[in-house]
XYZ file of C-alpha atoms in Angstrom:
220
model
C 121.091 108.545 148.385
C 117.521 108.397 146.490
C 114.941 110.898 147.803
C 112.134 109.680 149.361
C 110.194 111.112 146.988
C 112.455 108.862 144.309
C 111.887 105.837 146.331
C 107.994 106.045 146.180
C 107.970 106.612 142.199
C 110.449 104.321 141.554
C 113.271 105.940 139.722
C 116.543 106.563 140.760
C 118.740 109.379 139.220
C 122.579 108.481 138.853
C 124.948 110.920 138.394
C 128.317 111.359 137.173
C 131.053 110.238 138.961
C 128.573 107.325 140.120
C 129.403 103.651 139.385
C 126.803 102.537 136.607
C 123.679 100.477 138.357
C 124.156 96.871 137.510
C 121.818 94.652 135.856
C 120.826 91.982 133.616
C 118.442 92.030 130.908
C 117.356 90.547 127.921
C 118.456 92.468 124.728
C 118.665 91.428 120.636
C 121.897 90.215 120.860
C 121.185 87.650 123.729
C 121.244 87.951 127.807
C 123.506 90.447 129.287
C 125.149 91.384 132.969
C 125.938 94.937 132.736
C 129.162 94.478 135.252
C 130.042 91.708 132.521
C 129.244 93.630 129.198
C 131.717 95.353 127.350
C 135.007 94.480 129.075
C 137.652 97.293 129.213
C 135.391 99.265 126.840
C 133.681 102.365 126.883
C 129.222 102.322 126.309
C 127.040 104.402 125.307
C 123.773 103.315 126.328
C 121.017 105.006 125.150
C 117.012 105.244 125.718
C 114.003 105.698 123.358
C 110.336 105.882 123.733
C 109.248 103.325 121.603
C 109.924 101.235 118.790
C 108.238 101.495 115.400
C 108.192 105.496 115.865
C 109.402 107.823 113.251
C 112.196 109.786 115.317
C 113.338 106.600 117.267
C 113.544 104.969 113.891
C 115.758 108.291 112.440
C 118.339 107.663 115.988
C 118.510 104.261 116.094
C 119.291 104.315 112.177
C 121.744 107.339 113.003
C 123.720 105.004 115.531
C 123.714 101.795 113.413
C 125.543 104.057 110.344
C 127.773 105.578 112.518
C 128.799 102.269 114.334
C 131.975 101.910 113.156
C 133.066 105.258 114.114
C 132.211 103.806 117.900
C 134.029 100.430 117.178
C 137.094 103.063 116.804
C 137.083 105.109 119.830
C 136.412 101.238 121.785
C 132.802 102.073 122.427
C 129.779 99.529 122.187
C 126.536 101.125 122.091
C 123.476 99.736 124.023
C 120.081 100.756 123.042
C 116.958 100.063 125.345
C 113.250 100.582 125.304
C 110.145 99.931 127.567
C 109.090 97.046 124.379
C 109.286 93.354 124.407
C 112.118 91.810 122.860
C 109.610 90.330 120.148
C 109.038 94.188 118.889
C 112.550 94.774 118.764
C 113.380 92.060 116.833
C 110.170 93.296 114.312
C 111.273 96.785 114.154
C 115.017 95.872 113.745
C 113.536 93.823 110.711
C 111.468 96.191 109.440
C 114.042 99.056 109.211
C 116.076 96.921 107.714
C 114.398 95.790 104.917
C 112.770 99.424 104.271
C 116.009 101.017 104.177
C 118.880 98.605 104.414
C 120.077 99.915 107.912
C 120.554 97.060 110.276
C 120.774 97.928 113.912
C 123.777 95.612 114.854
C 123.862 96.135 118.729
C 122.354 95.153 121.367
C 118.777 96.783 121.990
C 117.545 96.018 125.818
C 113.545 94.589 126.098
C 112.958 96.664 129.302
C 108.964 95.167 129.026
C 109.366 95.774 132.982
C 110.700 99.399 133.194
C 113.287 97.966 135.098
C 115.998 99.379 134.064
C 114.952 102.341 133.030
C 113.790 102.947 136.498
C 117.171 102.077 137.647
C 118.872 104.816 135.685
C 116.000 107.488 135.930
C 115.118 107.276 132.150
C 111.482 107.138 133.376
C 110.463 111.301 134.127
C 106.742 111.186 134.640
C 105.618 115.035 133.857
C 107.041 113.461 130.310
C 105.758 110.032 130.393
C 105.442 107.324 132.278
C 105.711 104.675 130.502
C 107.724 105.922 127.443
C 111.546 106.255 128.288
C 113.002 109.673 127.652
C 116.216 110.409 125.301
C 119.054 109.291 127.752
C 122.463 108.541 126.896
C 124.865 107.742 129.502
C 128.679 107.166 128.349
C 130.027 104.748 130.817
C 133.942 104.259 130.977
C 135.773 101.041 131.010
C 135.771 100.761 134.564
C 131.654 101.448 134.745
C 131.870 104.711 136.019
C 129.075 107.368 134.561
C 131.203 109.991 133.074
C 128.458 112.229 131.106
C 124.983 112.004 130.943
C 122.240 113.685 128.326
C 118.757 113.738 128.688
C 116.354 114.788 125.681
C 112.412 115.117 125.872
C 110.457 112.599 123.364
C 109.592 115.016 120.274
C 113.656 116.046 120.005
C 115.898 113.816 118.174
C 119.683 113.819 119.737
C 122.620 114.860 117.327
C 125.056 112.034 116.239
C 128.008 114.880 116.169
C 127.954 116.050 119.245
C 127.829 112.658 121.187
C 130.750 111.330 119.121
C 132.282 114.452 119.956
C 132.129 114.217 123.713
C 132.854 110.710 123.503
C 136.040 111.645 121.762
C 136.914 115.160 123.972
C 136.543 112.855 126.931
C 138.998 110.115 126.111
C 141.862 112.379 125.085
C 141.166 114.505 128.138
C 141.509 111.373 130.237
C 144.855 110.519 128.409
C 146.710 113.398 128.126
C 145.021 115.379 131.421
C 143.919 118.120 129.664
C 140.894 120.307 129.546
C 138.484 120.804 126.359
C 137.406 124.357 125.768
C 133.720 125.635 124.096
C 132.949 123.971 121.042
C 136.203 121.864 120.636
C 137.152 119.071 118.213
C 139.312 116.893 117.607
C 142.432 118.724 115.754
C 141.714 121.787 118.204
C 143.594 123.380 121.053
C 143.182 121.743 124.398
C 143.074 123.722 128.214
C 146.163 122.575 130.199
C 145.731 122.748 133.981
C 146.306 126.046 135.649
C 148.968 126.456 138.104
C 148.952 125.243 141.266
C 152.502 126.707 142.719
C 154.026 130.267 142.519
C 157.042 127.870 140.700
C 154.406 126.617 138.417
C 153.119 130.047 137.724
C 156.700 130.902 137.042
C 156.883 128.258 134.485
C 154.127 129.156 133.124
C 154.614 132.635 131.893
C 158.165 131.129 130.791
C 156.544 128.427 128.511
C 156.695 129.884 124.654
C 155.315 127.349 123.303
C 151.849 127.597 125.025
C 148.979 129.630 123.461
C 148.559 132.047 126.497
C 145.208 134.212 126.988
C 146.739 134.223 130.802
C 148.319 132.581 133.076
C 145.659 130.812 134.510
C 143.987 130.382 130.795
C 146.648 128.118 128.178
C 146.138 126.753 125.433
C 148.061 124.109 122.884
C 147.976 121.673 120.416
C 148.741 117.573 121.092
């Protein structure tokens, strides 16, 4: 439940676990209901202050060259700003034709904040009226399952969101844990035991990488 103090200023804060707020909004790629958007994929929807600025321009590009790599792991990515849809289609333009990177996905024309009210991308001891860095990855049944917030003069790293994306769909299909700095290739965490049987198990299992019982390892 929002804070009263949330209420007054507008912004909510989801969390994970939380079903993702629906909406609909205007974006470059045509209208879009959230609830509709994206069927039985994962998004990655993403904030930035403003468009036509130099590290906006450096993420946005980042995303766009990397897209494919998100068309693989059955992600769209959804980009918003507090701009009209008449910048966005400028910028997208301009970037293109100074560089030759073409942001091909949708970009949101939050003009009336309202969105980014909606999922606490607003933070006013930042700014308030510039979006902050969010990303929320949203799972095909439009649950928030990881969010990252980043202040306006820090540019996010490409790596590490395609490598929680990635850490977070195996761990949902093999039910396994990821441990510090893990990638794809790596060891996974299986669960710990739950049962003095399972413990038995456990310390029978040869084929497990075991720091402990209660800390195993192996490969998939």
């Amino acid at each position: 439940m929002e804070t009263n103090l949330e209420m007054q200023q507008g912004t909510s804060m989801p969390r994970i676990g939380d079903n993702a707020p629906d909406f609909e909004a205007v974006t470059t790629k045509g209208k879009i209901k959230f609830s509709d958007f994206a069927k039985n994929k994962w998004v990655v929807m993403f904030s930035h202050p403003a468009d036509f600025t130099p590290v906006c321009t450096t993420e946005l590009s980042g995303f766009a060259t990397r897209k494919s790599e998100f068309n693989a792991l059955n992600t769209e990515l959804l980009g918003l700003s507090i701009d009209s849809i008449h910048s966005h289609l400028a910028w997208v333009q301009n970037v293109r034709e100074n560089t030759g990177v073409y942001f091909d996905f949708p970009i949101i024309a939050d003009i009336d904040m309202k969105v980014a009210k909606l999922y606490g991308m607003l933070q006013p001891n930042e700014s308030e009226t510039a979006a902050v860095r969010a990303v929320f990855f949203i799972d095909p049944s439009k649950k928030i399952r990881l969010i990252m917030y980043y202040p306006l003069n820090i540019g996010r790293n490409m790596n590490e969101i395609l490598r929680v994306l990635e850490a977070m769909q195996i761990s949902d299909e093999h039910k396994v844990s990821m441990p510090l700095d893990w990638k794809k290739g790596d060891k996974v965490i299986v669960g710990p035991p739950k049962t003095l049987d399972e413990l038995d198990a456990r310390l029978a299992d040869d084929s497990l990488e075991k720091v402990d019982f209660y800390l195993a390892k192996k490969h998939l």
